[in-house]
Coordinates of C-alpha atoms in Angstrom, one line a residue:
Chain S
X48 CA 19.3 -16.3 2.1
X49 CA 16.3 -17.7 4.0
X50 CA 12.9 -17.4 2.2
X51 CA 10.3 -15.5 4.1
X52 CA 7.6 -17.8 5.4
X53 CA 3.9 -17.3 5.9
X54 CA 4.4 -17.1 9.7
X55 CA 7.1 -14.4 9.2
X56 CA 4.6 -12.5 7.0
X57 CA 1.9 -12.8 9.6
X58 CA 4.2 -11.6 12.4
X59 CA 5.3 -8.7 10.3
X60 CA 1.8 -7.8 9.4
X61 CA 0.8 -7.7 13.1
X62 CA 3.9 -5.5 13.7
X63 CA 2.7 -3.2 11.0
X64 CA -0.9 -3.1 12.3
X65 CA 0.3 -2.4 15.8
X66 CA 2.5 0.4 14.5
X67 CA -0.4 1.9 12.5
X68 CA -2.6 1.8 15.6
X69 CA 0.1 3.6 17.6
X70 CA 0.5 6.3 15.0
X71 CA -3.3 6.7 14.5
X72 CA -4.5 6.4 18.1
X73 CA -1.8 5.7 20.6
X74 CA 0.0 9.0 20.5
X75 CA -3.0 11.4 20.5
X76 CA -2.7 14.3 22.9
X77 CA 1.0 14.4 23.2
X78 CA 3.2 17.4 22.4
X79 CA 4.0 18.0 18.7
X80 CA 7.6 17.0 19.0
X81 CA 6.8 13.7 20.7
X82 CA 4.0 13.0 18.2
X83 CA 6.4 13.7 15.3
X84 CA 9.1 11.5 16.8
X85 CA 6.8 8.5 17.5
X86 CA 5.3 8.9 14.1
X87 CA 8.7 8.6 12.5
X88 CA 9.7 5.6 14.7
X89 CA 6.5 3.6 14.2
X90 CA 6.2 4.8 10.6
X91 CA 9.6 3.2 9.8
X92 CA 8.5 0.0 11.6
X93 CA 5.2 0.0 9.6
X94 CA 6.8 0.7 6.2
X95 CA 9.8 -1.7 6.9
X96 CA 7.3 -4.4 7.9
X97 CA 5.4 -4.0 4.7
X98 CA 8.5 -3.9 2.6
X99 CA 9.8 -7.1 4.2
X100 CA 6.5 -8.8 3.7
X101 CA 6.6 -7.9 0.0
X102 CA 10.3 -8.3 -0.8
X103 CA 11.4 -10.8 1.8
X104 CA 14.7 -10.7 3.8
X105 CA 16.6 -9.7 0.7
X106 CA 15.4 -6.1 1.4
X107 CA 17.8 -6.1 4.4
X108 CA 20.8 -6.2 2.1
X109 CA 20.2 -2.7 0.9
X110 CA 22.8 -0.2 2.1
X111 CA 20.0 2.1 3.1
X112 CA 18.8 -0.2 5.8
X113 CA 21.4 0.9 8.4
X114 CA 20.6 4.5 7.9
X115 CA 16.8 4.1 7.9
X116 CA 16.9 1.7 10.9
X117 CA 18.8 4.3 12.9
X118 CA 15.7 6.5 12.7
X119 CA 13.8 4.1 15.0
X120 CA 16.0 4.4 18.2
X121 CA 16.8 8.0 17.6
X122 CA 13.3 9.2 17.1
X123 CA 11.9 6.9 19.9
X124 CA 14.4 8.2 22.4
X125 CA 13.9 11.8 21.4
X126 CA 10.1 11.2 21.8
X127 CA 10.6 9.8 25.3
X128 CA 12.9 12.7 26.3
X129 CA 10.5 15.2 24.9
X130 CA 7.6 13.5 26.7
X131 CA 9.2 12.8 30.1
X132 CA 12.2 15.1 30.6
X133 CA 11.4 18.0 28.3
X134 CA 14.2 20.2 29.9
X135 CA 16.7 18.1 27.9
X136 CA 14.7 17.9 24.6
X137 CA 16.6 20.7 22.8
X138 CA 20.1 19.3 23.7
X139 CA 19.0 15.8 22.9
X140 CA 17.4 16.9 19.6
X141 CA 20.8 18.4 18.6
X142 CA 22.5 15.1 19.5
X143 CA 19.9 13.1 17.5
X144 CA 20.1 15.3 14.4
X145 CA 23.9 15.5 14.5
X146 CA 24.1 11.7 15.3
X147 CA 21.9 10.9 12.3
X148 CA 23.9 13.1 10.0
X149 CA 27.1 11.5 11.3
X150 CA 25.7 8.0 10.5
X151 CA 24.7 9.1 7.0
X152 CA 27.9 11.0 6.2
X153 CA 30.4 8.4 7.6
X154 CA 28.5 5.6 5.8
X155 CA 28.9 7.3 2.4
X156 CA 32.2 9.3 2.8
X157 CA 34.3 7.1 5.1
X158 CA 32.9 3.6 5.2
X159 CA 34.7 1.2 7.5
X160 CA 35.8 1.8 11.0
X161 CA 34.7 5.4 11.4
X162 CA 31.2 4.6 10.1
X163 CA 31.0 1.6 12.6
X164 CA 32.1 3.8 15.5
X165 CA 29.7 6.6 14.6
X166 CA 26.8 4.0 14.3
X167 CA 27.7 2.3 17.6
X168 CA 28.0 5.6 19.5
X169 CA 24.7 7.1 18.3
X170 CA 22.8 3.8 18.3
X171 CA 24.2 2.9 21.7
X172 CA 23.3 6.2 23.3
X173 CA 19.8 6.2 21.9
X174 CA 19.3 2.5 22.8
X175 CA 20.4 3.2 26.4
X176 CA 17.9 6.1 26.7
X177 CA 15.1 3.8 25.5
X178 CA 16.2 1.0 27.8
X179 CA 17.0 2.9 30.9
X180 CA 14.6 5.9 31.0
X181 CA 11.3 4.0 31.2
X182 CA 12.8 1.6 33.8
X183 CA 14.2 4.4 36.0
X184 CA 10.9 6.4 35.7
X185 CA 8.7 3.5 36.6
X186 CA 11.0 2.5 39.5
X187 CA 10.9 6.1 40.8
X188 CA 7.1 5.9 40.6
X189 CA 6.9 8.8 38.2
X190 CA 5.0 6.7 35.7
X191 CA 2.9 3.6 36.2
X192 CA 4.9 0.4 36.6
X193 CA 3.9 -1.0 33.2
X194 CA 6.0 1.7 31.5
X195 CA 9.1 -0.4 32.1
X196 CA 7.8 -2.4 29.1
X197 CA 9.1 0.4 26.9
X198 CA 12.5 -0.3 28.4
X199 CA 12.1 -4.0 27.5
X200 CA 11.3 -2.9 24.0
X201 CA 14.5 -0.9 24.0
X202 CA 16.4 -4.0 25.1
X203 CA 14.8 -6.0 22.3
X204 CA 15.6 -3.3 19.7
X205 CA 19.3 -3.5 20.9
X206 CA 19.3 -7.3 20.4
X207 CA 17.8 -6.9 16.9
X208 CA 20.3 -4.3 16.0
X209 CA 23.2 -6.4 17.2
X210 CA 22.0 -9.5 15.3
X211 CA 21.7 -7.4 12.1
X212 CA 25.1 -5.9 12.6
X213 CA 26.7 -9.3 13.1
X214 CA 24.8 -10.6 10.0
X215 CA 26.1 -7.7 7.9
X216 CA 29.7 -8.1 9.3
X217 CA 29.6 -11.8 8.5
X218 CA 30.3 -12.8 12.1
X219 CA 28.4 -15.8 13.1
X220 CA 27.2 -15.7 16.7
X221 CA 24.0 -17.2 15.3
X222 CA 23.5 -18.6 11.8
X223 CA 22.0 -16.2 9.3
X224 CA 19.0 -18.6 9.1
X225 CA 18.4 -18.3 12.8
X226 CA 18.7 -14.5 12.7
X227 CA 16.1 -14.3 10.0
X228 CA 13.9 -16.6 12.0
X229 CA 14.2 -14.5 15.1
X230 CA 13.9 -11.1 13.4
X231 CA 10.1 -11.0 12.8
X232 CA 9.5 -12.3 16.4
X233 CA 11.8 -9.6 17.8
X234 CA 10.2 -6.9 15.8
X235 CA 6.7 -7.9 16.9
X236 CA 7.7 -8.2 20.6
X237 CA 9.5 -4.9 20.5
X238 CA 6.6 -3.1 18.9
X239 CA 4.1 -4.7 21.2
X240 CA 6.3 -3.7 24.2
X241 CA 6.4 -0.1 23.0
X242 CA 2.7 0.1 22.3
X243 CA 1.6 -1.5 25.6
X244 CA 4.2 0.3 27.6
X245 CA 3.3 3.8 26.2
X246 CA -0.4 3.0 26.6
X247 CA -0.2 2.3 30.3
X248 CA 2.5 4.8 31.2
Chain N
X293 CA -25.7 -39.0 -11.4
X294 CA -27.0 -36.6 -14.1
X295 CA -27.8 -33.9 -11.5
X296 CA -24.3 -34.3 -10.2
X297 CA -22.8 -33.8 -13.6
X298 CA -25.0 -30.8 -14.3
X299 CA -23.9 -29.4 -10.9
X300 CA -20.3 -29.8 -11.9
X301 CA -20.8 -28.1 -15.2
X302 CA -22.5 -25.2 -13.6
X303 CA -19.8 -24.8 -11.0
X304 CA -17.1 -24.9 -13.8
X305 CA -19.0 -22.3 -15.8
X306 CA -19.4 -20.0 -12.8
X307 CA -15.7 -20.5 -12.0
X308 CA -14.9 -19.3 -15.5
X309 CA -17.2 -16.4 -15.2
X310 CA -15.6 -15.5 -11.9
X311 CA -12.2 -15.4 -13.6
X312 CA -13.6 -13.1 -16.3
X313 CA -14.7 -10.7 -13.6
X314 CA -11.1 -10.4 -12.2
X315 CA -12.3 -10.5 -8.7
X316 CA -9.3 -8.9 -7.0
X317 CA -9.2 -5.8 -9.3
X318 CA -13.0 -5.5 -9.2
X319 CA -12.9 -5.9 -5.4
X320 CA -10.4 -3.1 -5.0
X321 CA -12.4 -0.7 -7.3
X322 CA -15.5 -1.6 -5.4
X323 CA -13.8 -0.8 -2.2
X324 CA -12.8 2.6 -3.6
X325 CA -16.5 3.2 -4.4
X326 CA -17.6 2.3 -0.9
X327 CA -14.9 4.5 0.6
X328 CA -16.1 7.4 -1.6
X329 CA -19.6 6.9 -0.4
X330 CA -18.7 6.6 3.3
X331 CA -16.4 9.7 3.0
X332 CA -19.5 11.8 2.5
X333 CA -20.3 11.1 6.2
X334 CA -23.9 11.3 5.0
X335 CA -26.3 11.3 8.0
X336 CA -28.8 9.2 6.1
X337 CA -26.5 6.3 5.2
X338 CA -28.7 3.2 5.1
X339 CA -27.9 -0.4 4.6
X340 CA -30.3 -0.4 1.6
X341 CA -28.4 2.4 -0.1
X342 CA -25.0 0.8 0.8
X343 CA -26.1 -2.6 -0.6
X344 CA -27.5 -0.9 -3.8
X345 CA -24.2 0.9 -4.3
X346 CA -22.3 -2.3 -3.8
X347 CA -24.5 -4.2 -6.1
X348 CA -24.7 -1.7 -8.9
X349 CA -21.0 -0.9 -8.8
X350 CA -20.1 -4.6 -8.7
X351 CA -22.2 -5.3 -11.7
X352 CA -21.0 -2.3 -13.7
X353 CA -17.3 -2.9 -13.0
X354 CA -17.6 -6.6 -13.6
X355 CA -19.5 -6.0 -16.8
X356 CA -16.9 -3.6 -18.2
X357 CA -14.1 -6.0 -17.2
X358 CA -15.7 -8.9 -19.0
X359 CA -16.3 -6.8 -22.1
X360 CA -12.6 -5.7 -22.0
X361 CA -11.6 -9.3 -21.9
X362 CA -13.8 -10.1 -24.9
X363 CA -12.2 -7.3 -27.0
X364 CA -8.7 -8.1 -25.9
X365 CA -8.9 -11.9 -26.2
X366 CA -6.5 -11.9 -29.2
X367 CA -3.9 -10.0 -27.1
X368 CA -4.5 -12.2 -24.1
X369 CA -3.9 -15.3 -26.2
X370 CA -0.4 -14.0 -27.2
X371 CA 0.8 -13.1 -23.7
X372 CA 2.2 -15.7 -21.2
X373 CA 0.6 -13.9 -18.3
X374 CA -2.9 -13.9 -19.7
X375 CA -3.1 -16.9 -22.1
X376 CA -4.7 -19.0 -19.3
X377 CA -7.7 -16.8 -19.1
X378 CA -11.1 -18.4 -19.9
X379 CA -11.5 -16.8 -23.3
X380 CA -8.1 -17.7 -24.8
X381 CA -8.5 -21.2 -23.4
X382 CA -11.9 -21.6 -25.0
X383 CA -13.6 -22.3 -21.7
X384 CA -16.1 -19.5 -22.5
X385 CA -17.0 -18.4 -26.1
X386 CA -16.7 -14.8 -27.1
X387 CA -20.4 -14.5 -27.7
X388 CA -21.3 -16.0 -24.4
X389 CA -18.8 -13.6 -22.6
X390 CA -20.1 -10.7 -24.6
X391 CA -23.7 -11.5 -23.5
X392 CA -22.5 -11.8 -19.9
X393 CA -20.5 -8.6 -20.0
X394 CA -23.2 -6.6 -21.7
X395 CA -25.9 -8.0 -19.3
X396 CA -23.9 -7.2 -16.2
X397 CA -23.1 -3.7 -17.5
X398 CA -26.7 -2.9 -18.4
X399 CA -28.0 -4.2 -15.0
X400 CA -25.3 -2.3 -13.1
X401 CA -25.7 1.0 -14.9
X402 CA -29.5 0.7 -15.0
X403 CA -29.6 0.1 -11.3
X404 CA -27.2 3.0 -10.7
X405 CA -29.5 5.4 -12.7
X406 CA -32.6 4.2 -10.8
X407 CA -30.7 4.8 -7.5
X408 CA -29.7 8.3 -8.4
X409 CA -29.3 9.8 -11.9
X410 CA -26.0 11.7 -11.3
X411 CA -24.5 8.6 -9.7
X412 CA -25.7 6.6 -12.7
X413 CA -24.1 9.1 -15.0
X414 CA -20.7 8.8 -13.3
X415 CA -21.0 5.0 -13.3
X416 CA -21.8 5.1 -17.0
X417 CA -18.9 7.5 -17.6
X418 CA -16.6 4.9 -16.0
X419 CA -17.9 2.2 -18.2
X420 CA -17.6 4.4 -21.3
X421 CA -14.0 5.5 -20.6
X422 CA -13.0 2.0 -19.7
X423 CA -14.5 0.0 -22.5
X424 CA -14.9 2.4 -25.4
X425 CA -12.1 5.0 -24.9
X426 CA -9.4 2.9 -23.2
X427 CA -9.9 -0.6 -24.5
X428 CA -11.5 -0.2 -28.0
X429 CA -10.1 3.2 -29.1
X430 CA -6.7 3.9 -27.5
X431 CA -5.1 0.8 -25.9
X432 CA -3.6 -0.4 -29.2
X433 CA -2.7 3.0 -30.5
X434 CA -0.9 4.9 -27.8
X435 CA 1.0 4.3 -24.6
X436 CA -0.9 7.2 -23.1
X437 CA -4.1 5.1 -23.1
X438 CA -3.3 4.3 -19.5
X439 CA -4.4 7.9 -18.6
X440 CA -7.9 7.0 -19.8
X441 CA -7.7 3.7 -18.1
X442 CA -6.8 5.8 -15.0
X443 CA -9.8 8.1 -15.5
X444 CA -12.1 5.0 -15.7
X445 CA -10.5 3.6 -12.6
X446 CA -11.1 6.8 -10.7
X447 CA -14.9 6.7 -11.5
X448 CA -16.0 4.3 -8.8
X449 CA -14.8 6.4 -6.0
X450 CA -16.2 9.5 -7.6
X451 CA -19.5 7.7 -8.1
X452 CA -19.6 6.6 -4.4
X453 CA -18.8 10.1 -3.3
X454 CA -21.5 11.6 -5.6
X455 CA -24.1 9.2 -4.3
X456 CA -23.1 10.2 -0.7
X457 CA -23.1 14.0 -1.1
X458 CA -25.7 14.2 -3.9
X459 CA -23.4 16.1 -6.3
X460 CA -19.9 16.1 -7.8
X461 CA -17.7 18.0 -5.4
X462 CA -14.0 18.9 -5.3
X463 CA -13.2 16.1 -2.7
X464 CA -14.7 13.5 -5.0
X465 CA -12.7 14.9 -7.9
X466 CA -9.5 14.8 -5.8
X467 CA -10.2 11.2 -4.6
X468 CA -10.8 10.3 -8.2
X469 CA -7.6 12.0 -9.2
X470 CA -5.7 10.1 -6.5
X471 CA -6.9 6.8 -8.0
X472 CA -6.3 8.0 -11.5
X473 CA -2.7 8.8 -10.7
X474 CA -2.2 5.6 -8.7
X475 CA -3.3 3.5 -11.7
X476 CA -0.2 4.4 -13.8
X477 CA 2.0 3.2 -10.8
X478 CA 0.0 0.0 -10.9
X479 CA -0.1 -0.6 -14.6
X480 CA 3.4 0.7 -15.5
X481 CA 5.2 -1.5 -13.0
X482 CA 3.2 -4.3 -14.5
X483 CA 4.3 -3.2 -18.0
X484 CA 7.9 -3.2 -16.9
X485 CA 7.6 -6.6 -15.3
X486 CA 6.0 -8.2 -18.4
X487 CA 7.8 -6.0 -21.0
X488 CA 8.6 -8.8 -23.3
X489 CA 5.0 -10.1 -23.2
X490 CA 3.6 -6.7 -24.1
X491 CA 6.1 -6.2 -26.8
X492 CA 5.2 -9.5 -28.4
X493 CA 1.6 -8.6 -28.4
X494 CA 2.2 -5.3 -30.1
X495 CA 0.5 -3.2 -27.4
X496 CA 2.3 0.2 -27.1
X497 CA 3.4 0.6 -23.5
X498 CA 5.5 3.2 -21.7
X499 CA 8.6 0.9 -21.4
X500 CA 8.4 0.2 -25.1
X501 CA 8.0 3.9 -26.1
X502 CA 10.0 5.8 -23.4
X503 CA 12.3 3.1 -22.0
X504 CA 12.7 1.8 -18.5
X505 CA 14.1 5.0 -17.1
X506 CA 11.3 7.2 -18.5
X507 CA 8.8 4.7 -17.2
X508 CA 10.3 4.6 -13.7
X509 CA 10.3 8.4 -13.7
X510 CA 6.6 8.5 -14.7
X511 CA 5.8 6.0 -11.9
X512 CA 7.7 8.1 -9.3
X513 CA 5.9 11.2 -10.4
X514 CA 2.5 9.7 -10.5
X515 CA 3.0 8.1 -7.1
X516 CA 4.0 11.4 -5.5
X517 CA 1.1 13.3 -7.1
X518 CA -1.3 10.5 -6.2
X519 CA -0.3 10.6 -2.6
X520 CA -0.6 14.4 -2.4
X521 CA -4.0 14.2 -4.0
X522 CA -5.0 11.5 -1.5
X523 CA -3.7 13.5 1.4
X524 CA -5.5 16.7 0.5
X525 CA -8.7 14.8 -0.2
X526 CA -8.4 13.0 3.2
X527 CA -7.9 16.4 4.9
X528 CA -11.0 17.7 3.0
X529 CA -13.0 14.7 4.2
X530 CA -12.1 15.8 7.8
X531 CA -10.0 12.8 8.5
X532 CA -8.5 13.0 12.0
X533 CA -4.8 13.8 12.5
X534 CA -4.1 10.3 13.6
X535 CA -5.3 8.7 10.4
X536 CA -3.7 11.5 8.4
X537 CA -0.4 10.6 10.0
X538 CA -0.8 6.9 9.0
X539 CA -1.6 8.1 5.4
X540 CA 1.5 10.3 5.4
X541 CA 3.7 7.4 6.6
X542 CA 2.3 5.1 3.8
X543 CA 2.7 7.9 1.2
X544 CA 6.3 8.3 2.4
X545 CA 6.9 4.6 1.9
X546 CA 5.4 4.8 -1.6
X547 CA 7.6 7.8 -2.4
X548 CA 10.7 6.1 -1.0
X549 CA 10.2 3.0 -3.2
X550 CA 9.3 5.0 -6.3
X551 CA 12.5 7.1 -6.0
X552 CA 14.6 4.0 -5.2
X553 CA 13.3 2.4 -8.4
X554 CA 14.5 5.5 -10.4
X555 CA 17.9 5.6 -8.7
X556 CA 18.5 1.8 -8.6
X557 CA 16.1 0.1 -10.9
X558 CA 15.7 -3.6 -10.6
X559 CA 13.0 -6.2 -11.3
X560 CA 12.7 -7.0 -7.6
X561 CA 12.3 -3.4 -6.6
X562 CA 9.8 -2.9 -9.4
X563 CA 7.8 -5.8 -8.1
X564 CA 8.0 -4.3 -4.6
X565 CA 6.7 -1.0 -5.8
X566 CA 3.8 -2.7 -7.6
X567 CA 2.8 -4.5 -4.5
X568 CA 3.3 -1.6 -2.2
X569 CA 1.2 0.6 -4.5
X570 CA -1.7 -1.9 -4.2
X571 CA -1.3 -2.0 -0.4
X572 CA -1.2 1.8 -0.3
X573 CA -4.5 2.1 -2.2
X574 CA -6.1 -0.6 -0.2
X575 CA -4.9 0.9 3.1
X576 CA -6.0 4.4 2.1
X577 CA -9.5 3.2 1.3
X578 CA -9.7 1.2 4.6
X579 CA -8.5 4.3 6.5
X580 CA -11.3 6.4 4.9
X581 CA -13.8 3.6 5.7
X582 CA -12.7 3.0 9.3
X583 CA -12.4 6.7 10.0
X584 CA -15.9 7.6 8.8
X585 CA -17.6 4.7 10.6

């Protein structure tokens, strides 16, 4: 296990501060569902950043990480749907809640293949929404062009999720050391992309 | 040459005094006092009052901390964690430290009374609960002494608020209660981490009397109630929803770690909770300060 360095801590602190800014200021004036969803997503990022700063990368070994981490793409995607295509918000909310429950239940009742499939399906769908929706909307001119940054953030969250999954599965596309080196950078870039993208949407 | 040597001696002495003051703990308590004052959103906040509040609180808190160290020097000498403090090491004599502590306390409390009598009374109450009730009377008798330590720790924020609004109000009491209930989280996680040390010194602590599980439960409970008290107080202050949301997120993090430490207790998690609780309090105070500026 790689020890967390000062640079990692600084990157995570900036991630936390950006998340706190987004929760406090960046989502003012949105609908209550969007505000709740973004608060959950950036709240998880804030608390996770602080916990990583304090406990180091060992914290990622907790079995709760997969479940808590799923909250980020699910709530972000629900927030985006609620904000930009509200006609789908109820059906997507049902998907998000059921998807989250499926991740929790399969992880504890039927760990193994079923849990992995449930995680991949739910994560994949949410990730696709975060990645594609902002890019499509900005290309269609329904939002400002800068909104595509949220899609970039979605792409980065997907890369981060993949790296962590490989790490937990013990498959080495990249060494564990390299993954731990990349993780704080990815988290910061992803958060910055979301914050800037949502600000200039 | 002689001047240089005198200069070095003075620097060393001041360095030892600074250690006696416990700058981090004093700084955090001072910050709570400033947050309490700013929370009043007093229209006549002046830099003079702010500086006087900072000065008087710093002196009073530092003074009581030094006096506590004087009284507890025998315990400190027995514990690995504290045996390197200036008093057990003999860098400062007990008499010298007592004079320093008493001097700082008298100056701080006196200044507070001159500034505003009710504020001075609260500052004095903090000193009294900390030095007399907590350290001298109860610390060596009962594990529940931390409650009184907590009350003392909650006084700076109440004092700041009282100076701001001119009276003791329910928001000040709630803010004080939040700090009071946060202090067990801080001290008990410390007690767990250095259990053997505390046992060796004979100081009754929660882990010694109620076991690790009982202590973890007490930590979880006090964390939850502290964050609820902080939340209600922040709402009472008129904190905007944005800042309230950040506070709620941090409270959730504190709650999550506290519950985890009950369900799956470990030294590492305990350390994490200890650190997170400090960050929580620091962030809460900064939120109050930033929001009211």
